[in-house]
Short mmCIF file of C-alpha atoms and ligand atoms in Angstrom, two decimals:
data_model
loop_
_atom_site.label_atom_id
_atom_site.label_comp_id
_atom_site.label_asym_id
_atom_site.label_seq_id
_atom_site.Cartn_x
_atom_site.Cartn_y
_atom_site.Cartn_z
CA MET A 1330 51.78 -14.32 -23.11
CA LYS A 1331 51.95 -13.82 -19.36
CA HIS A 1332 55.24 -14.91 -17.85
CA ILE A 1333 56.50 -15.30 -14.31
CA ASN A 1334 59.52 -13.10 -15.20
CA ASP A 1335 57.36 -10.17 -16.33
CA THR A 1336 57.48 -7.02 -14.27
CA ILE A 1337 54.02 -6.55 -12.82
CA PHE A 1338 52.17 -3.74 -11.13
CA ALA A 1339 48.85 -3.27 -9.37
CA LEU A 1340 46.83 -0.90 -7.30
CA SER A 1341 46.97 -2.58 -3.88
CA THR A 1342 44.29 -0.40 -2.32
CA LYS A 1343 40.66 0.10 -3.37
CA LYS A 1344 39.85 2.27 -6.34
CA SER A 1345 37.65 4.75 -4.53
CA LYS A 1346 38.14 8.15 -2.93
CA SER A 1347 40.54 7.88 0.01
CA ALA A 1348 43.44 9.81 1.54
CA ILE A 1349 46.11 7.56 0.05
CA ALA A 1350 46.31 4.88 -2.64
CA ILE A 1351 49.20 2.47 -3.04
CA PHE A 1352 50.64 1.05 -6.26
CA ARG A 1353 53.11 -1.82 -6.18
CA PHE A 1354 55.58 -3.06 -8.78
CA SER A 1355 57.56 -6.29 -8.74
CA GLY A 1356 60.18 -7.55 -11.19
CA ASN A 1357 63.50 -6.56 -12.64
CA LYS A 1358 62.15 -3.52 -14.55
CA SER A 1359 60.70 -1.97 -11.38
CA HIS A 1360 63.69 0.26 -10.76
CA SER A 1361 64.08 1.55 -14.33
CA VAL A 1362 60.33 2.14 -14.73
CA ILE A 1363 60.00 4.15 -11.52
CA LYS A 1364 63.06 6.22 -12.45
CA SER A 1365 61.56 6.97 -15.87
CA ILE A 1366 58.38 8.49 -14.40
CA SER A 1367 59.85 10.25 -11.36
CA SER A 1368 61.32 13.60 -10.40
CA LYS A 1369 63.87 11.78 -8.19
CA LYS A 1370 66.50 9.67 -9.93
CA ILE A 1371 68.05 7.81 -7.00
CA PHE A 1372 66.06 5.33 -4.93
CA LYS A 1373 67.80 3.63 -2.04
CA HIS A 1374 66.78 0.23 -0.63
CA LYS A 1375 63.93 0.49 1.91
CA VAL A 1376 64.03 4.30 1.95
CA SER A 1377 60.84 6.29 1.30
CA THR A 1378 61.46 9.28 -0.93
CA LEU A 1379 59.25 12.33 -1.49
CA ASN A 1380 58.87 11.98 -5.24
CA ASP A 1381 56.73 13.54 -7.98
CA ILE A 1382 55.26 11.21 -10.57
CA LEU A 1383 55.69 12.88 -13.95
CA GLU A 1384 54.19 12.60 -17.40
CA GLY A 1385 56.96 13.99 -19.55
CA LYS A 1386 57.77 17.09 -17.56
CA LYS A 1387 54.26 17.59 -16.15
CA ARG A 1388 53.79 16.91 -12.44
CA ILE A 1389 50.95 14.41 -11.97
CA ASP A 1390 51.06 13.84 -8.21
CA GLN A 1391 53.29 14.19 -5.19
CA THR A 1392 53.99 10.75 -3.72
CA LEU A 1393 56.07 8.81 -1.26
CA THR A 1394 57.99 6.23 -3.23
CA THR A 1395 59.82 3.29 -1.65
CA PHE A 1396 62.24 0.94 -3.39
CA PHE A 1397 63.06 -2.58 -2.16
CA LYS A 1398 66.11 -4.28 -3.64
CA SER A 1399 65.95 -7.99 -4.40
CA PRO A 1400 66.05 -10.33 -2.47
CA ASN A 1401 64.95 -8.23 0.54
CA SER A 1402 61.39 -7.55 -0.54
CA TYR A 1403 57.98 -9.18 -0.12
CA THR A 1404 58.26 -11.05 -3.42
CA GLY A 1405 62.03 -11.51 -3.31
CA GLU A 1406 62.28 -9.45 -6.53
CA ASP A 1407 63.01 -5.73 -6.98
CA MET A 1408 59.89 -3.92 -5.81
CA VAL A 1409 58.53 -0.39 -5.70
CA GLU A 1410 55.65 1.02 -3.70
CA ILE A 1411 54.10 4.36 -4.61
CA SER A 1412 51.84 6.01 -2.04
CA CYS A 1413 49.92 8.61 -4.01
CA HIS A 1414 46.78 10.63 -3.29
CA GLY A 1415 43.74 8.40 -3.33
CA SER A 1416 41.44 10.06 -5.83
CA VAL A 1417 40.04 8.11 -8.75
CA SER A 1418 41.53 10.63 -11.21
CA VAL A 1419 45.06 10.33 -9.75
CA ILE A 1420 44.77 6.54 -9.75
CA ASN A 1421 43.59 6.50 -13.39
CA LYS A 1422 46.33 8.86 -14.56
CA ILE A 1423 49.16 6.99 -12.81
CA THR A 1424 47.83 3.67 -14.17
CA GLU A 1425 47.81 5.17 -17.69
CA ILE A 1426 51.42 6.39 -17.30
CA ILE A 1427 52.66 3.03 -15.98
CA LEU A 1428 50.89 1.01 -18.69
CA LYS A 1429 52.80 3.00 -21.34
CA LYS A 1430 55.99 1.52 -19.88
CA ASN A 1431 55.11 -1.94 -21.17
CA ILE A 1432 54.79 -3.68 -17.86
CA ARG A 1433 51.63 -5.61 -17.15
CA LEU A 1434 48.92 -5.66 -14.51
CA ALA A 1435 49.36 -8.33 -11.86
CA GLU A 1436 46.93 -11.23 -11.63
CA HIS A 1437 45.09 -12.16 -8.41
CA GLY A 1438 47.63 -12.93 -5.69
CA GLU A 1439 50.55 -12.78 -8.11
CA PHE A 1440 52.80 -10.89 -5.67
CA THR A 1441 52.26 -13.57 -3.03
CA LYS A 1442 52.65 -16.34 -5.61
CA ARG A 1443 56.08 -14.91 -6.47
CA ALA A 1444 56.94 -14.68 -2.75
CA LEU A 1445 56.10 -18.38 -2.48
CA ILE A 1446 58.12 -19.35 -5.55
CA ASN A 1447 61.08 -17.34 -4.22
CA ASP A 1448 60.87 -19.05 -0.79
CA LYS A 1449 59.84 -15.89 1.02
CA LEU A 1450 56.78 -17.68 2.39
CA THR A 1451 55.53 -21.23 2.84
CA LEU A 1452 52.28 -22.26 1.18
CA LEU A 1453 50.56 -22.27 4.59
CA GLU A 1454 51.81 -18.75 5.30
CA ALA A 1455 50.63 -17.56 1.86
CA GLU A 1456 47.16 -18.89 2.60
CA SER A 1457 47.22 -17.23 6.03
CA ILE A 1458 47.95 -13.86 4.42
CA ASN A 1459 44.75 -14.18 2.40
CA ASP A 1460 42.87 -15.21 5.55
CA LEU A 1461 44.23 -12.15 7.35
CA ILE A 1462 43.08 -9.85 4.52
CA ASN A 1463 39.64 -11.45 4.54
CA ALA A 1464 39.26 -11.59 8.35
CA GLU A 1465 35.94 -10.06 9.41
CA THR A 1466 36.00 -10.91 13.11
CA GLU A 1467 38.54 -10.80 15.93
CA ASN A 1468 38.81 -14.59 16.15
CA GLN A 1469 39.31 -14.94 12.38
CA ARG A 1470 42.14 -12.41 12.67
CA LYS A 1471 43.68 -14.26 15.62
CA ILE A 1472 43.77 -17.57 13.74
CA ALA A 1473 45.17 -15.96 10.59
CA ILE A 1474 47.99 -14.12 12.38
CA GLY A 1475 48.82 -17.23 14.43
CA ASN A 1476 49.07 -19.28 11.25
CA LEU A 1477 51.08 -16.56 9.53
CA SER A 1478 53.45 -16.63 12.50
CA GLY A 1479 54.13 -20.28 11.77
CA ASP A 1480 51.68 -22.21 14.02
CA LEU A 1481 50.68 -24.55 11.17
CA ASP A 1482 54.21 -24.90 9.80
CA LYS A 1483 55.50 -25.82 13.26
CA PHE A 1484 52.77 -28.43 13.66
CA ILE A 1485 53.50 -30.00 10.27
CA ASP A 1486 57.28 -29.95 10.90
CA ASN A 1487 56.81 -31.57 14.29
CA ILE A 1488 54.52 -34.35 13.04
CA THR A 1489 56.74 -34.93 10.01
CA LYS A 1490 59.78 -35.29 12.25
CA LYS A 1491 57.96 -37.73 14.53
CA THR A 1492 56.64 -39.76 11.60
CA LYS A 1493 60.08 -39.94 9.98
CA LYS A 1494 61.53 -41.22 13.27
CA LEU A 1495 58.78 -43.83 13.44
CA LEU A 1496 59.53 -44.89 9.87
CA ALA A 1497 63.26 -45.15 10.63
CA ASP A 1498 62.54 -47.38 13.65
CA VAL A 1499 60.18 -49.58 11.65
CA GLU A 1500 62.76 -49.89 8.88
CA ALA A 1501 65.35 -50.89 11.49
CA ILE A 1502 63.15 -53.83 12.42
CA ILE A 1503 62.94 -54.83 8.76
CA ASP A 1504 66.70 -54.47 8.20
CA PHE A 1505 68.13 -55.98 11.36
CA ALA A 1506 67.64 -59.30 13.05
CA ASP A 1507 65.64 -59.11 16.29
CA GLU A 1508 68.67 -59.96 18.44
CA ASP A 1509 70.57 -56.88 17.23
CA LEU A 1510 67.82 -54.50 18.34
CA PRO A 1511 67.00 -53.21 21.84
CA ASN A 1512 64.05 -54.98 23.48
CA SER A 1513 62.26 -51.74 24.11
CA LEU A 1514 62.05 -50.85 20.41
CA HIS A 1515 58.72 -52.59 19.71
CA LYS A 1516 57.02 -50.93 22.69
CA ASN A 1517 58.56 -47.61 21.79
CA ILE A 1518 57.32 -47.82 18.20
CA LYS A 1519 53.74 -48.43 19.33
CA GLU A 1520 53.88 -45.42 21.68
CA GLN A 1521 55.26 -43.16 18.95
CA TYR A 1522 52.57 -44.39 16.57
CA LYS A 1523 49.75 -43.71 19.04
CA ASN A 1524 51.11 -40.25 19.83
CA ILE A 1525 51.22 -39.26 16.14
CA CYS A 1526 47.68 -40.55 15.51
CA ASP A 1527 46.41 -38.59 18.57
CA LEU A 1528 48.04 -35.35 17.42
CA ILE A 1529 46.62 -35.57 13.89
CA ASN A 1530 43.22 -36.56 15.24
CA LYS A 1531 43.14 -33.53 17.55
CA ALA A 1532 44.11 -31.20 14.69
CA ILE A 1533 41.25 -32.58 12.58
CA LYS A 1534 38.79 -32.08 15.45
CA LYS A 1535 39.99 -28.53 16.02
CA SER A 1536 39.44 -27.73 12.35
CA ASN A 1537 35.68 -27.99 13.07
CA ILE A 1538 36.06 -25.06 15.45
CA SER A 1539 37.96 -22.97 12.92
CA LYS A 1540 35.41 -23.84 10.23
CA LYS A 1541 32.75 -22.26 12.43
CA ILE A 1542 34.98 -19.28 13.18
CA TYR A 1543 35.35 -18.64 9.45
CA GLU A 1544 31.87 -19.51 8.22
CA GLY A 1545 30.08 -18.20 11.28
CA TYR A 1546 27.23 -19.72 13.25
CA ARG A 1547 23.83 -19.86 11.55
CA ILE A 1548 20.84 -18.83 13.65
CA THR A 1549 17.35 -19.12 12.18
CA ILE A 1550 14.54 -17.02 13.63
CA ILE A 1551 11.22 -18.86 13.56
CA GLY A 1552 7.81 -18.54 15.18
CA LYS A 1553 4.21 -17.60 14.43
CA PRO A 1554 3.36 -14.45 12.39
CA ASN A 1555 3.59 -11.10 14.15
CA THR A 1556 5.66 -12.44 17.07
CA GLY A 1557 8.37 -9.84 16.40
CA LYS A 1558 10.96 -11.85 14.43
CA SER A 1559 11.75 -9.15 11.86
CA SER A 1560 11.73 -6.38 14.46
CA PHE A 1561 14.37 -8.34 16.39
CA ILE A 1562 16.72 -8.81 13.40
CA ASN A 1563 16.35 -5.08 12.66
CA TYR A 1564 17.06 -4.15 16.29
CA ILE A 1565 20.29 -6.17 16.55
CA ASN A 1566 21.49 -4.86 13.17
CA ASN A 1567 20.53 -1.32 14.02
CA LYS A 1568 18.97 -0.96 10.56
CA GLU A 1569 15.93 -2.05 8.53
CA VAL A 1570 17.11 -5.32 7.01
CA SER A 1571 13.61 -6.83 7.06
CA ILE A 1572 10.14 -5.32 6.46
CA VAL A 1573 8.01 -4.89 9.58
CA THR A 1574 4.25 -4.32 9.54
CA ASN A 1575 1.38 -5.35 11.80
CA ILE A 1576 -0.02 -7.55 9.00
CA PRO A 1577 0.57 -11.24 9.83
CA GLY A 1578 2.73 -12.95 7.20
CA THR A 1579 4.79 -9.89 6.23
CA THR A 1580 8.04 -11.84 5.80
CA THR A 1581 7.85 -14.42 3.03
CA ASP A 1582 11.48 -15.04 2.02
CA LEU A 1583 14.68 -15.59 4.01
CA VAL A 1584 16.46 -12.38 5.06
CA THR A 1585 20.05 -12.92 6.14
CA SER A 1586 22.34 -10.64 8.08
CA SER A 1587 25.72 -11.28 9.75
CA LEU A 1588 26.92 -9.76 13.02
CA ASP A 1589 30.16 -9.84 14.98
CA ILE A 1590 29.36 -10.71 18.60
CA ASN A 1591 32.32 -10.91 20.97
CA GLY A 1592 34.74 -11.62 18.11
CA ASP A 1593 32.70 -14.30 16.35
CA LYS A 1594 30.54 -14.23 13.26
CA TYR A 1595 26.83 -15.01 13.64
CA THR A 1596 24.50 -15.12 10.66
CA PHE A 1597 20.89 -14.45 11.62
CA VAL A 1598 18.17 -15.60 9.21
CA ASP A 1599 14.73 -13.98 9.46
CA THR A 1600 12.00 -16.21 8.04
CA ALA A 1601 8.31 -16.56 7.33
CA GLY A 1602 8.17 -18.91 10.31
CA ILE A 1603 6.50 -22.30 10.43
CA ARG A 1604 2.71 -22.07 10.09
CA LYS A 1605 -0.27 -22.85 7.84
CA TYR A 1606 0.06 -21.33 4.36
CA ARG A 1607 -2.55 -19.54 2.29
CA ASN A 1608 -0.86 -19.42 -1.10
CA ILE A 1609 2.12 -20.75 -3.08
CA ILE A 1610 4.41 -17.82 -2.03
CA GLU A 1611 3.83 -18.59 1.66
CA LYS A 1612 4.21 -22.33 1.00
CA ILE A 1613 7.68 -21.82 -0.53
CA GLY A 1614 8.62 -19.39 2.27
CA ILE A 1615 7.69 -21.95 4.93
CA GLU A 1616 9.62 -24.72 3.13
CA ARG A 1617 12.66 -22.44 3.11
CA THR A 1618 12.18 -21.73 6.82
CA ILE A 1619 12.17 -25.45 7.65
CA GLU A 1620 15.24 -26.08 5.50
CA SER A 1621 17.11 -23.18 7.16
CA ALA A 1622 16.07 -24.26 10.68
CA GLN A 1623 17.28 -27.81 10.03
CA LYS A 1624 20.75 -26.71 8.97
CA SER A 1625 21.12 -24.06 11.68
CA ASP A 1626 23.42 -24.21 14.65
CA LEU A 1627 20.61 -22.71 16.70
CA ASN A 1628 16.97 -21.66 16.25
CA LEU A 1629 15.44 -18.68 17.99
CA VAL A 1630 11.76 -19.55 18.42
CA PHE A 1631 9.61 -16.45 18.91
CA LEU A 1632 6.52 -17.40 20.88
CA GLU A 1633 3.01 -15.94 20.74
CA ASN A 1634 1.99 -17.52 24.04
CA ASN A 1635 3.62 -20.62 25.44
CA GLU A 1636 3.41 -22.93 22.38
CA LYS A 1637 6.88 -24.48 22.93
CA SER A 1638 5.61 -27.99 22.24
CA ASN A 1639 5.01 -27.11 18.54
CA TYR A 1640 8.78 -27.05 18.06
CA GLU A 1641 9.77 -30.34 19.69
CA LYS A 1642 10.96 -31.82 16.38
CA LEU A 1643 13.67 -29.17 16.02
CA ASN A 1644 16.98 -29.37 17.86
CA ASN A 1645 18.87 -26.51 19.43
CA ASN A 1646 16.05 -24.13 20.22
CA ILE A 1647 16.14 -21.02 22.37
CA PHE A 1648 12.64 -19.70 23.14
CA VAL A 1649 11.97 -15.97 23.02
CA LYS A 1650 8.95 -13.87 23.87
CA SER A 1651 9.12 -10.34 22.50
CA LYS A 1652 7.11 -7.13 23.11
CA TYR A 1653 7.97 -7.10 26.84
CA ASP A 1654 7.53 -3.30 26.75
CA LYS A 1655 3.82 -3.88 26.01
CA LYS A 1656 3.05 -6.77 28.30
CA LYS A 1657 5.27 -7.46 31.28
CA GLN A 1658 4.44 -11.12 31.59
CA LYS A 1659 7.30 -13.60 32.09
CA PHE A 1660 7.33 -17.25 31.02
CA ARG A 1661 9.71 -19.83 32.49
CA GLY A 1662 12.53 -21.02 30.25
CA VAL A 1663 11.88 -18.18 27.83
CA TYR A 1664 13.95 -15.08 27.09
CA ASN A 1665 11.68 -12.06 27.49
CA ILE A 1666 12.78 -9.21 25.25
CA SER A 1667 11.61 -6.03 23.59
CA SER A 1668 12.79 -4.81 20.19
CA VAL A 1669 11.39 -1.38 21.08
CA SER A 1670 13.17 -0.72 24.39
CA GLY A 1671 15.98 -3.28 23.91
CA TYR A 1672 15.03 -5.01 27.18
CA GLY A 1673 16.60 -8.48 27.50
CA VAL A 1674 18.34 -8.42 24.09
CA GLU A 1675 21.85 -8.35 25.51
CA ALA A 1676 21.10 -11.29 27.82
CA LEU A 1677 19.70 -13.21 24.85
CA LEU A 1678 22.79 -12.56 22.69
CA LYS A 1679 25.01 -13.66 25.58
CA ALA A 1680 23.02 -16.87 25.94
CA ILE A 1681 23.35 -17.54 22.18
CA SER A 1682 27.09 -17.03 22.25
CA LYS A 1683 27.45 -19.18 25.42
CA LYS A 1684 25.48 -22.01 23.86
CA LEU A 1685 27.34 -22.03 20.55
CA LYS A 1686 30.86 -20.96 21.27
CA LYS A 1687 33.22 -23.87 21.72
CA ASN A 1688 36.14 -23.30 24.02
CA HIS A 1689 38.78 -21.73 21.87
CA VAL A 1690 42.05 -23.46 22.56
CA LYS A 1691 45.41 -22.27 21.33
CA GLY A 1692 46.55 -23.00 17.75
CA PRO A 1693 47.19 -24.60 15.33
CA TYR A 1694 43.91 -24.24 13.46
CA PHE A 1695 43.73 -25.83 10.04
CA SER A 1696 40.87 -24.03 8.38
CA ARG A 1697 40.85 -25.08 4.75
CA GLU A 1698 39.25 -28.11 3.20
CA ARG A 1699 42.57 -28.90 1.48
CA HIS A 1700 44.44 -29.08 4.81
CA VAL A 1701 41.79 -31.15 6.53
CA GLU A 1702 41.55 -33.58 3.58
CA ASN A 1703 45.32 -34.15 3.68
CA LEU A 1704 45.28 -34.64 7.46
CA LYS A 1705 42.44 -37.15 7.14
CA MET A 1706 44.23 -39.05 4.36
CA SER A 1707 47.42 -39.04 6.41
CA LEU A 1708 45.57 -40.45 9.42
CA SER A 1709 43.77 -43.07 7.28
CA SER A 1710 47.14 -44.32 6.01
CA LEU A 1711 48.41 -44.58 9.58
CA LYS A 1712 45.24 -46.42 10.63
CA LEU A 1713 46.14 -49.16 8.10
CA VAL A 1714 49.37 -49.84 9.99
CA ASN A 1715 49.56 -53.27 11.56
CA PHE A 1716 52.85 -53.94 13.28
CA LYS A 1717 52.58 -57.68 12.64
CA GLU A 1718 53.11 -57.03 8.93
CA ILE A 1719 56.08 -54.75 9.23
CA ASP A 1720 56.77 -54.24 5.48
CA ILE A 1721 53.24 -53.06 4.86
CA ALA A 1722 53.40 -50.89 7.99
CA ALA A 1723 56.42 -49.06 6.58
CA GLU A 1724 54.60 -48.50 3.28
CA ASN A 1725 51.58 -47.01 5.07
CA ILE A 1726 53.75 -44.72 7.19
CA ARG A 1727 55.45 -43.52 3.98
CA ASN A 1728 52.03 -42.77 2.44
CA SER A 1729 51.01 -40.90 5.55
CA LEU A 1730 54.11 -38.70 5.18
CA ILE A 1731 53.25 -37.95 1.55
CA TYR A 1732 49.83 -36.58 2.54
CA LEU A 1733 51.32 -34.62 5.43
CA ASN A 1734 53.96 -33.02 3.23
CA GLY A 1735 51.31 -32.28 0.59
CA ILE A 1736 49.86 -29.62 2.90
CA ASN A 1737 52.90 -27.41 2.41
CA GLU A 1738 54.15 -28.63 -0.98
CA LYS A 1739 54.50 -25.84 -3.49
CA PHE A 1740 55.83 -27.73 -6.49
CA ASP A 1741 54.07 -29.96 -9.04
CA ILE A 1742 50.77 -28.54 -7.98
CA GLU A 1743 50.25 -25.66 -10.43
CA ASN A 1744 46.51 -26.37 -10.49
CA ILE A 1745 46.27 -26.14 -6.69
CA LEU A 1746 48.26 -22.89 -6.69
CA ASP A 1747 45.90 -21.43 -9.29
CA ILE A 1748 42.90 -22.30 -7.13
CA ILE A 1749 44.52 -20.91 -3.99
CA PHE A 1750 45.55 -17.63 -5.59
CA SER A 1751 42.37 -17.07 -7.57
CA ASP A 1752 40.60 -15.77 -4.48
CA PHE A 1753 43.36 -13.33 -3.55
CA CYS A 1754 42.96 -9.61 -4.22
CA ILE A 1755 44.82 -8.13 -7.15
CA GLY A 1756 47.76 -6.27 -5.67
CA LYS A 1757 48.49 -8.86 -2.96
N1 LIG B 3006 5.63 -2.88 21.27
C1 LIG B 3006 6.32 -3.73 20.54
N2 LIG B 3006 5.92 -4.05 19.31
C2 LIG B 3006 6.66 -4.92 18.58
C3 LIG B 3006 7.84 -5.48 19.09
N3 LIG B 3006 8.33 -6.31 18.15
C4 LIG B 3006 7.49 -6.24 17.10
N4 LIG B 3006 6.46 -5.42 17.36
C5 LIG B 3006 5.35 -5.10 16.46
O1 LIG B 3006 4.69 -6.30 16.14
C6 LIG B 3006 4.27 -6.30 14.77
C7 LIG B 3006 4.87 -7.49 14.03
O2 LIG B 3006 6.26 -7.37 14.09
P1 LIG B 3006 7.23 -8.13 13.08
O3 LIG B 3006 8.59 -7.87 13.53
O4 LIG B 3006 6.89 -7.77 11.67
O5 LIG B 3006 6.80 -9.63 13.35
P2 LIG B 3006 7.18 -10.93 12.53
O6 LIG B 3006 7.26 -12.05 13.49
O7 LIG B 3006 8.37 -10.67 11.69
O8 LIG B 3006 5.91 -11.12 11.62
P3 LIG B 3006 5.76 -11.91 10.21
O9 LIG B 3006 6.81 -11.41 9.29
O10 LIG B 3006 4.41 -11.51 9.78
O11 LIG B 3006 5.87 -13.35 10.50
C8 LIG B 3006 4.72 -4.95 14.21
O12 LIG B 3006 3.63 -4.06 14.27
C9 LIG B 3006 5.81 -4.51 15.16
O13 LIG B 3006 5.97 -3.11 15.24
C10 LIG B 3006 8.26 -5.12 20.40
O14 LIG B 3006 9.26 -5.57 20.96
N5 LIG B 3006 7.46 -4.24 21.09
MG1 LIG B 3007 8.65 -10.82 9.67
#
């Protein structure tokens, strides 16, 4: 049976050849276990010690071993970190030695889960740590570190404080006769109420920006056969992601590839294009193209000549004419490029990013469905407030607070914690 008091360990780095690999332990047996497999016998708090890991008396590897005494560690428990050499054989051998000590492997995110339970982190900070580990682009990293530094916690604390004040004022109206209250109270309450609704509303709107920053923008490449769609996706990726030939209809399925452009994630989708089909394979390919183009943030339409009007039914088009190296003919309102010489590609990528990128304002950015759902529920409760029925208003403000607090609530939500931590790495 797995228990929260078990001492756990994990390889926190990847199991593949590298200069260094790091093992972590957490729990009250950490200290005795590390002593039992080490050449050194004394480990001081937060001091890294040059230490041999031993099997019996045999030296297995030379490591740097660091001990953290509870409560001053990541998890709040006694912890040990071993930085050993990063070969697969060293990793396997040290794992084998540790497992003989009857401590168990950590589950996904179990170190961070313990940090949360021991009040080392808030739930929002724990989620931000996972976002930081998974950040692929500069803007994803910026949001994650901002949230880890407390941007979201500060926002929730501030709104909670304001909402509690509003509730107290509303309750004062219920409890006291009108003559005992200042005249300005009613006006003041309405102002506070509006201000809270505005702040939550803005946070919900901003979550659309962060959603895009995390998921990336989808750009579908369409156009007639042989217009240079696949050559373009290969050029910007600097590798052969899609097959290129001079036979029209080479691409039949969707080929997807993501790129980081100026700190944002863009997913380009090469397609069969939209055209007449000759067989069932092409028919399915074209259906997939249409589906992808309809759900895209932007479509790059590669033109053969100047057939822009064929694409009027689609929104968000940028028109492109490739092969400029072959024929130096320019069309108006069209980006002229070459996937051979690279002519015009940078200008096209700039135009894409300018068209899609929303102005990034400063935090907080709620990025998860769970946060946004709670904010929406909180706002819906507030929207039910009618100050003419003051008892009901108080009830709705209380409900709004429950949803708000739910964003950072770590207790009574085991199932939510399991979902959150299931997509953490083992060893974090
Ligand atoms: N000179 C030159 N040739 C290009 C350029 N882009 C593509 N071509 C050539 O044009 C032909 C078709 O290119 P693709 O990239 O396969 O065109 P596509 O639009 O993906 O074609 P389908 O997959 O058939 O729809 C190939 O022979 C390419 O080498 C370019 O910028 N300059
Ligand atoms: Mg193609």
